[in-house]
CSV table of C-alpha atoms and ligand atoms in Angstrom, one decimal:
chain,number,residue,atom,x,y,z
A,91,MET,CA,-65.5,121.5,-53.0
A,92,GLU,CA,-63.4,123.6,-55.5
A,93,LYS,CA,-60.3,125.6,-55.2
A,94,ILE,CA,-59.6,128.4,-57.7
A,95,TYR,CA,-56.0,129.4,-58.5
A,96,GLN,CA,-56.1,132.8,-60.2
A,97,ILE,CA,-52.8,133.4,-62.0
A,98,GLY,CA,-52.7,136.6,-64.1
A,99,ASN,CA,-55.8,136.5,-66.2
A,100,LYS,CA,-56.1,132.8,-66.1
A,101,SER,CA,-58.0,130.8,-63.5
A,102,PHE,CA,-57.6,127.1,-62.7
A,103,VAL,CA,-60.2,125.2,-60.8
A,104,LEU,CA,-59.2,122.2,-58.8
A,105,ASP,CA,-61.9,119.9,-57.7
A,106,GLN,CA,-61.2,118.2,-54.4
A,107,THR,CA,-64.3,116.0,-54.5
A,108,LYS,CA,-63.2,114.5,-57.8
A,109,ALA,CA,-59.7,113.8,-56.3
A,110,GLU,CA,-61.3,112.3,-53.2
A,111,ALA,CA,-63.4,110.0,-55.4
A,112,ALA,CA,-60.2,108.9,-57.2
A,113,TYR,CA,-58.7,108.0,-53.9
A,114,ALA,CA,-61.8,106.2,-52.7
A,115,ALA,CA,-61.6,104.1,-55.9
A,116,LYS,CA,-58.1,102.7,-55.1
A,117,ARG,CA,-58.4,98.9,-54.9
A,118,VAL,CA,-56.1,95.9,-55.2
A,119,ILE,CA,-58.2,94.9,-58.2
A,120,ASN,CA,-61.0,96.5,-60.2
A,121,GLY,CA,-60.0,99.9,-58.9
A,122,ARG,CA,-59.9,103.1,-60.9
A,123,GLN,CA,-58.6,102.3,-64.4
A,124,THR,CA,-56.0,104.9,-65.1
A,125,MET,CA,-52.6,105.2,-66.7
A,126,THR,CA,-51.7,108.0,-64.4
A,127,PHE,CA,-49.6,107.3,-61.3
A,128,ASN,CA,-50.8,109.3,-58.4
A,129,LEU,CA,-49.2,107.7,-55.3
A,130,LEU,CA,-50.6,110.2,-52.9
A,131,PRO,CA,-52.6,110.0,-50.8
A,132,LEU,CA,-51.4,106.5,-50.1
A,133,LYS,CA,-54.1,103.9,-49.4
A,134,TYR,CA,-51.7,100.9,-49.0
A,135,GLN,CA,-49.1,102.4,-46.7
A,136,TRP,CA,-47.5,98.9,-46.2
A,137,ALA,CA,-46.7,98.8,-50.0
A,138,TYR,CA,-44.9,102.1,-49.9
A,139,ASP,CA,-43.0,101.2,-46.7
A,140,LEU,CA,-41.9,97.9,-48.2
A,141,TYR,CA,-40.8,99.6,-51.4
A,142,ARG,CA,-38.5,101.8,-49.3
A,143,THR,CA,-37.1,98.9,-47.4
A,144,MET,CA,-36.5,97.0,-50.6
A,145,LYS,CA,-34.7,99.9,-52.1
A,146,ALA,CA,-32.5,100.3,-49.0
A,147,ASN,CA,-31.4,96.7,-49.5
A,148,HIS,CA,-30.1,97.3,-53.0
A,149,TRP,CA,-27.0,95.3,-54.0
A,150,GLU,CA,-25.0,94.7,-57.1
A,151,PRO,CA,-23.5,91.3,-57.9
A,152,GLU,CA,-20.2,92.6,-59.1
A,153,ASP,CA,-19.5,94.1,-55.7
A,154,VAL,CA,-19.2,90.6,-54.2
A,155,PRO,CA,-15.7,89.2,-54.7
A,156,MET,CA,-15.7,85.7,-56.3
A,157,ASN,CA,-11.9,85.0,-56.1
A,158,LYS,CA,-12.1,82.5,-53.3
A,159,ASP,CA,-15.0,80.7,-55.0
A,160,ILE,CA,-13.0,80.5,-58.3
A,161,GLU,CA,-10.0,79.1,-56.4
A,162,GLN,CA,-12.1,76.4,-54.7
A,163,TRP,CA,-13.9,75.6,-57.9
A,164,ARG,CA,-10.7,75.1,-59.9
A,165,HIS,CA,-8.9,73.1,-57.3
A,166,PRO,CA,-9.4,69.4,-57.7
A,167,ASP,CA,-9.3,68.6,-54.0
A,168,LEU,CA,-11.0,71.4,-52.2
A,169,LEU,CA,-14.6,70.3,-52.9
A,170,SER,CA,-16.5,67.1,-53.1
A,171,ASP,CA,-18.6,66.1,-56.1
A,172,VAL,CA,-21.8,66.6,-54.0
A,173,GLU,CA,-20.7,70.2,-53.1
A,174,ARG,CA,-20.1,71.0,-56.7
A,175,TRP,CA,-23.4,69.4,-57.7
A,176,ILE,CA,-25.3,71.6,-55.2
A,177,ILE,CA,-23.9,74.7,-56.8
A,178,MET,CA,-24.8,73.4,-60.2
A,179,MET,CA,-28.4,72.7,-59.1
A,180,GLY,CA,-28.5,76.1,-57.4
A,181,ILE,CA,-27.4,77.9,-60.5
A,182,GLY,CA,-29.5,75.7,-62.8
A,183,TYR,CA,-32.7,76.0,-60.8
A,184,PHE,CA,-32.5,79.7,-59.9
A,185,SER,CA,-31.5,80.8,-63.4
A,186,ALA,CA,-34.9,79.6,-64.6
A,187,ALA,CA,-36.9,80.5,-61.4
A,188,GLU,CA,-35.8,84.1,-61.1
A,189,GLY,CA,-37.0,84.7,-64.7
A,190,ILE,CA,-40.3,83.0,-64.1
A,191,VAL,CA,-41.0,85.1,-61.0
A,192,GLY,CA,-40.0,88.4,-62.7
A,193,ASP,CA,-42.2,87.6,-65.7
A,194,ASN,CA,-45.2,86.8,-63.5
A,195,VAL,CA,-44.8,89.9,-61.4
A,196,ILE,CA,-44.8,92.1,-64.5
A,197,HIS,CA,-47.2,90.4,-66.8
A,198,VAL,CA,-49.7,88.9,-64.4
A,199,VAL,CA,-49.7,90.6,-61.0
A,200,ARG,CA,-48.6,94.2,-61.8
A,201,GLU,CA,-50.9,94.1,-64.9
A,202,ASN,CA,-54.0,93.1,-62.9
A,203,VAL,CA,-53.6,95.2,-59.7
A,204,THR,CA,-54.9,98.8,-60.0
A,205,ALA,CA,-53.6,100.9,-57.1
A,206,PRO,CA,-50.4,102.9,-58.1
A,207,GLU,CA,-48.5,102.2,-54.8
A,208,LEU,CA,-49.0,98.5,-55.4
A,209,LYS,CA,-47.6,98.8,-59.0
A,210,LEU,CA,-44.7,100.8,-57.5
A,211,VAL,CA,-43.6,98.1,-55.2
A,212,LEU,CA,-44.2,95.4,-57.8
A,213,GLY,CA,-41.9,97.3,-60.2
A,214,ARG,CA,-39.2,97.1,-57.5
A,215,HIS,CA,-39.9,93.4,-57.0
A,216,ALA,CA,-39.4,92.7,-60.7
A,217,HIS,CA,-36.2,94.7,-60.7
A,218,GLU,CA,-34.9,92.6,-57.8
A,219,GLU,CA,-35.6,89.5,-59.8
A,220,ASN,CA,-33.4,91.0,-62.6
A,221,ILE,CA,-30.6,91.5,-60.0
A,222,HIS,CA,-30.9,87.9,-58.9
A,223,ALA,CA,-30.8,86.7,-62.5
A,224,ASP,CA,-27.8,88.9,-63.1
A,225,SER,CA,-26.1,87.5,-60.0
A,226,LEU,CA,-26.4,84.0,-61.4
A,227,LEU,CA,-24.9,85.1,-64.7
A,228,TYR,CA,-22.0,86.5,-62.7
A,229,MET,CA,-21.6,83.2,-60.8
A,230,ILE,CA,-21.7,81.1,-64.0
A,231,SER,CA,-19.2,83.3,-65.8
A,232,SER,CA,-16.9,83.7,-62.8
A,233,LEU,CA,-16.7,79.9,-62.3
A,234,GLY,CA,-16.5,79.3,-66.0
A,235,ILE,CA,-19.5,76.9,-66.0
A,236,ASN,CA,-20.7,76.2,-69.5
A,237,PRO,CA,-23.9,78.2,-69.9
A,238,HIS,CA,-25.4,75.5,-72.2
A,239,GLU,CA,-25.1,73.1,-69.2
A,240,CYS,CA,-27.0,75.6,-67.1
A,241,GLU,CA,-29.8,75.8,-69.7
A,242,ALA,CA,-29.8,72.0,-69.9
A,243,MET,CA,-30.3,71.7,-66.2
A,244,PHE,CA,-33.8,73.2,-66.3
A,245,GLU,CA,-34.7,71.4,-69.5
A,246,ASP,CA,-33.5,68.0,-68.4
A,247,VAL,CA,-33.5,67.6,-64.6
A,248,PRO,CA,-37.0,66.2,-64.0
A,249,THR,CA,-37.4,67.6,-60.5
A,250,ILE,CA,-36.5,71.1,-61.8
A,251,VAL,CA,-38.9,70.8,-64.7
A,252,LYS,CA,-41.7,69.7,-62.4
A,253,LYS,CA,-41.2,72.6,-60.0
A,254,ASN,CA,-41.2,75.1,-62.9
A,255,GLU,CA,-44.4,73.6,-64.4
A,256,PHE,CA,-46.1,73.7,-61.1
A,257,VAL,CA,-45.8,77.5,-60.9
A,258,THR,CA,-46.2,78.4,-64.6
A,259,ARG,CA,-49.5,76.5,-64.7
A,260,THR,CA,-51.0,79.2,-62.5
A,261,SER,CA,-50.0,82.1,-64.7
A,262,GLN,CA,-51.0,80.8,-68.2
A,263,ASN,CA,-54.6,82.0,-68.3
A,264,LEU,CA,-54.1,85.2,-66.5
A,265,ARG,CA,-52.2,87.3,-69.0
A,266,ARG,CA,-54.7,89.6,-70.6
A,267,ASP,CA,-58.3,90.9,-70.4
A,268,LEU,CA,-59.3,88.8,-67.6
A,269,ASP,CA,-62.7,89.8,-66.2
A,270,LEU,CA,-61.9,90.3,-62.6
A,271,THR,CA,-65.5,90.9,-61.6
A,272,VAL,CA,-66.1,87.2,-61.8
A,273,THR,CA,-65.3,85.3,-58.6
A,274,ALA,CA,-63.6,82.3,-60.4
A,275,ASN,CA,-61.2,84.7,-62.1
A,276,LYS,CA,-60.4,86.6,-58.9
A,277,GLN,CA,-59.6,83.2,-57.4
A,278,LEU,CA,-57.3,82.5,-60.3
A,279,LEU,CA,-55.3,85.6,-59.5
A,280,ALA,CA,-55.5,84.9,-55.7
A,281,LYS,CA,-54.2,81.4,-56.4
A,282,ASN,CA,-51.3,82.9,-58.5
A,283,MET,CA,-50.4,85.2,-55.6
A,284,PHE,CA,-50.4,82.3,-53.2
A,285,VAL,CA,-48.5,79.9,-55.4
A,286,PHE,CA,-45.8,82.4,-56.4
A,287,GLY,CA,-45.4,84.1,-53.0
A,288,GLN,CA,-45.9,81.3,-50.5
A,289,CYS,CA,-45.3,78.0,-52.4
A,290,MET,CA,-42.5,79.1,-54.7
A,291,GLU,CA,-40.5,82.0,-53.3
A,292,GLY,CA,-41.7,81.2,-49.8
A,293,THR,CA,-41.1,77.4,-49.7
A,294,GLN,CA,-39.5,76.0,-52.9
A,295,PHE,CA,-36.6,78.4,-52.8
A,296,TYR,CA,-35.6,77.3,-49.3
A,297,GLY,CA,-34.1,73.8,-50.0
A,298,LEU,CA,-31.3,75.3,-51.9
A,299,PHE,CA,-31.0,78.4,-49.7
A,300,GLY,CA,-30.4,76.0,-46.8
A,301,MET,CA,-27.9,73.9,-48.7
A,302,VAL,CA,-25.9,76.7,-50.3
A,303,LEU,CA,-25.8,78.6,-47.0
A,304,SER,CA,-24.7,75.4,-45.1
A,305,LEU,CA,-21.7,75.3,-47.5
A,306,TYR,CA,-21.1,79.0,-46.8
A,307,ARG,CA,-21.0,78.3,-43.1
A,308,GLN,CA,-18.1,75.9,-43.8
A,309,ASN,CA,-16.3,78.7,-45.7
A,310,LYS,CA,-17.1,77.1,-49.1
A,311,PHE,CA,-18.2,79.4,-51.9
A,312,PRO,CA,-18.0,82.7,-49.8
A,313,GLY,CA,-19.0,84.9,-52.8
A,314,ILE,CA,-21.9,82.7,-53.9
A,315,GLY,CA,-23.0,82.3,-50.3
A,316,GLN,CA,-23.0,86.1,-49.9
A,317,MET,CA,-25.1,86.6,-52.9
A,318,PHE,CA,-27.6,84.0,-51.7
A,319,ARG,CA,-27.8,85.8,-48.4
A,320,TYR,CA,-28.7,89.0,-50.2
A,321,THR,CA,-31.2,87.1,-52.4
A,322,LEU,CA,-32.8,85.4,-49.3
A,323,ARG,CA,-33.2,88.8,-47.7
A,324,ASP,CA,-34.9,90.1,-50.9
A,325,GLU,CA,-37.1,87.0,-51.1
A,326,SER,CA,-38.4,87.5,-47.6
A,327,ASN,CA,-39.7,90.9,-48.7
A,328,HIS,CA,-41.2,89.4,-51.8
A,329,ILE,CA,-43.0,86.8,-49.7
A,330,LYS,CA,-44.4,89.6,-47.5
A,331,LEU,CA,-45.4,91.6,-50.5
A,332,PHE,CA,-47.4,88.7,-52.0
A,333,ARG,CA,-48.9,87.8,-48.7
A,334,ASN,CA,-50.1,91.3,-48.1
A,335,LEU,CA,-51.5,91.6,-51.6
A,336,LEU,CA,-53.4,88.4,-51.1
A,337,MET,CA,-54.8,89.4,-47.7
A,338,ASP,CA,-55.9,92.8,-49.0
A,339,LEU,CA,-57.4,91.2,-52.1
A,340,ILE,CA,-59.4,88.8,-49.9
A,341,GLU,CA,-60.5,91.6,-47.5
A,342,GLU,CA,-61.8,93.6,-50.4
A,343,ASN,CA,-63.3,90.5,-52.2
A,344,PRO,CA,-64.6,88.2,-49.5
A,345,ASP,CA,-66.3,86.1,-52.2
A,346,VAL,CA,-62.9,84.7,-53.1
A,347,TRP,CA,-62.3,83.1,-49.7
A,348,THR,CA,-64.6,80.1,-49.8
A,349,GLU,CA,-64.0,76.8,-48.0
A,350,ASP,CA,-63.3,75.0,-51.3
A,351,PHE,CA,-60.8,77.7,-52.3
A,352,ARG,CA,-59.0,77.5,-49.0
A,353,GLU,CA,-58.7,73.7,-49.3
A,354,GLU,CA,-57.4,74.2,-52.9
A,355,LEU,CA,-54.6,76.4,-51.6
A,356,THR,CA,-53.7,74.0,-48.8
A,357,ASP,CA,-53.5,71.2,-51.4
A,358,LEU,CA,-51.3,73.3,-53.7
A,359,MET,CA,-48.9,73.8,-50.8
A,360,ARG,CA,-48.9,70.1,-50.2
A,361,THR,CA,-47.9,69.5,-53.8
A,362,ALA,CA,-45.2,72.2,-53.6
A,363,VAL,CA,-43.7,70.6,-50.5
A,364,ASP,CA,-43.7,67.1,-52.2
A,365,LEU,CA,-42.0,68.5,-55.3
A,366,GLU,CA,-39.4,70.3,-53.1
A,367,LYS,CA,-38.6,67.2,-51.2
A,368,GLU,CA,-38.0,65.2,-54.4
A,369,PHE,CA,-35.8,68.1,-55.6
A,370,ILE,CA,-33.8,68.1,-52.4
A,371,ARG,CA,-33.1,64.4,-52.9
A,372,ASP,CA,-31.7,65.2,-56.3
A,373,CYS,CA,-29.5,68.0,-55.0
A,374,LEU,CA,-28.2,65.8,-52.2
A,375,PRO,CA,-28.3,62.2,-53.4
A,376,VAL,CA,-25.7,61.2,-50.8
A,377,ASN,CA,-25.0,63.0,-47.5
A,378,ALA,CA,-21.9,65.3,-47.5
A,379,VAL,CA,-20.0,66.9,-44.6
A,380,GLY,CA,-22.5,68.8,-42.5
A,381,LEU,CA,-25.3,68.3,-45.1
A,382,SER,CA,-28.2,65.9,-44.5
A,383,ALA,CA,-31.1,65.7,-46.9
A,384,ASP,CA,-33.4,64.8,-44.0
A,385,GLU,CA,-32.7,68.0,-42.2
A,386,PHE,CA,-33.5,70.1,-45.3
A,387,ILE,CA,-36.6,68.1,-45.8
A,388,GLN,CA,-37.8,68.8,-42.3
A,389,TYR,CA,-37.0,72.4,-42.8
A,390,ILE,CA,-39.3,72.5,-45.8
A,391,ASP,CA,-42.2,71.1,-43.6
A,392,TYR,CA,-41.4,73.7,-41.0
A,393,ILE,CA,-41.3,76.7,-43.4
A,394,ALA,CA,-44.3,75.6,-45.4
A,395,ASP,CA,-46.4,75.6,-42.2
A,396,ARG,CA,-45.2,79.2,-41.4
A,397,ARG,CA,-46.3,80.3,-44.9
A,398,LEU,CA,-49.7,78.6,-44.5
A,399,GLU,CA,-50.3,80.2,-41.1
A,400,SER,CA,-49.3,83.6,-42.4
A,401,VAL,CA,-52.3,83.6,-44.7
A,402,GLY,CA,-54.7,82.0,-42.2
A,403,LEU,CA,-54.5,78.4,-43.5
A,404,PRO,CA,-54.0,75.3,-41.3
A,405,PRO,CA,-50.5,73.8,-41.2
A,406,LEU,CA,-49.7,70.5,-42.9
A,407,THR,CA,-47.5,69.0,-40.3
A,408,ALA,CA,-48.2,70.9,-37.1
A,409,GLY,CA,-45.5,70.9,-34.4
A,410,VAL,CA,-42.5,70.3,-36.6
A,411,LYS,CA,-39.3,72.0,-35.3
A,412,ASN,CA,-37.0,74.2,-37.2
A,413,PRO,CA,-33.8,72.1,-37.8
A,414,LEU,CA,-31.8,75.0,-39.2
A,415,PRO,CA,-32.3,77.9,-36.7
A,416,TRP,CA,-29.0,79.5,-38.0
A,417,LEU,CA,-30.7,80.2,-41.4
A,418,ALA,CA,-32.7,83.1,-39.9
A,419,GLU,CA,-29.6,84.7,-38.5
A,420,MET,CA,-27.9,84.4,-41.9
A,421,MET,CA,-30.6,86.6,-43.3
A,422,ASP,CA,-30.2,89.3,-40.7
A,423,ILE,CA,-27.5,91.2,-42.6
A,424,GLN,CA,-27.9,94.6,-41.2
A,425,LYS,CA,-26.8,93.5,-37.7
A,426,GLU,CA,-23.3,92.7,-38.9
A,427,GLN,CA,-20.5,95.2,-38.6
A,428,ASN,CA,-17.9,95.6,-41.3
A,429,PHE,CA,-19.1,92.5,-43.0
A,430,PHE,CA,-19.3,94.0,-46.4
A,431,GLU,CA,-17.8,97.3,-47.1
A,432,GLY,CA,-19.4,98.0,-50.4
A,433,ARG,CA,-22.2,99.8,-51.8
A,434,VAL,CA,-24.9,98.0,-49.9
A,435,THR,CA,-24.0,100.0,-46.7
A,436,GLU,CA,-23.8,103.2,-48.7
A,437,TYR,CA,-27.2,102.8,-50.3
A,438,GLN,CA,-28.7,102.2,-46.9
A,439,LYS,CA,-27.0,105.3,-45.4
A,440,ALA,CA,-28.2,107.4,-48.3
A,441,SER,CA,-31.7,106.3,-48.0
A,442,SER,CA,-31.9,106.7,-44.2
A,443,LEU,CA,-30.8,110.3,-44.6
A,444,GLN,CA,-33.9,110.9,-46.7
A,445,ASN,CA,-36.1,109.2,-44.2
A,446,SER,CA,-36.3,111.9,-41.6
A,447,ASP,CA,-38.9,114.4,-43.0
A,448,ASP,CA,-41.2,112.1,-45.1
A,449,ASP,CA,-41.5,109.2,-42.7
A,450,ASP,CA,-45.2,109.9,-42.0
A,451,LEU,CA,-46.5,109.9,-45.6
B,731,LIG,FE1,-35.5,86.2,-56.7
B,732,LIG,MN1,-38.2,86.9,-55.5
């Protein structure tokens, strides 16, 4: 089917069939190889919707006041050693982790997926990791923490080193020219999506999220707590993004989803949970006011099972209860009125104005 545009003495022929073939060749992997970026017609509607949600959540670290945090940090009596150590571990771990995630998004996942709307939302994901990395820089410089100490944390604290090695292992062989028509290679990529989305961002981030936000609930580190809330909200979208990518990849490539492979993923989650529990014990070697390591450890069991179920895998410790129900509310930032009168609200307003006429794309 062709359409001819006659403009003056020139004619242009547009071939609908060719365009439809291009659309039909959209795939998570092994789709049409092209440098062009035609989003429409969308095949992965969820990816575009998620991109818009993520964009509407935009925040800037400098908009969050740090004066209370600085006052508490400098005062010799306002904080216990454990509370200070949790912040050090939080900054030390996430400074490394945000970079690792961003690098993997750009150089492994975005590089290997082929549909433009998937590349679009992955670009936004990488940008959010940059915002998170920047927020840590802002925390470090506001509190006056020696940045060399921060670097040393992820070189020298064994439980941080182990967590980082666990995830970077799954991205090393995936960087270039991987033949994704081979089942074993597809499984490497699927494993990467699972480890980064469900084990790391989905589970291993949650020990510290819980601890820092527990402090925040006691009015300690209000600025840092605020940034962690925004980060947690972003992470929940990253977890969803990687979950959907994995599910669509499996649907399009059923050869990936073998019994052995499913067992391998479950085992990886088991390792991720063990590493996180060791890490929590390092963050909280003694109980502090309102903070018990056992509760955070139980929370990790609970959250890991939710991640496993979300991708159709059996839970590790079925029936475990959520010991921190307030953490979910902490994430629900939109519901609050006047809680932060900064750009976050304005961005959301601006983007909802644009929503009206292109909602049905
Ligand atoms: Fe992040
Ligand atoms: Mn993330």
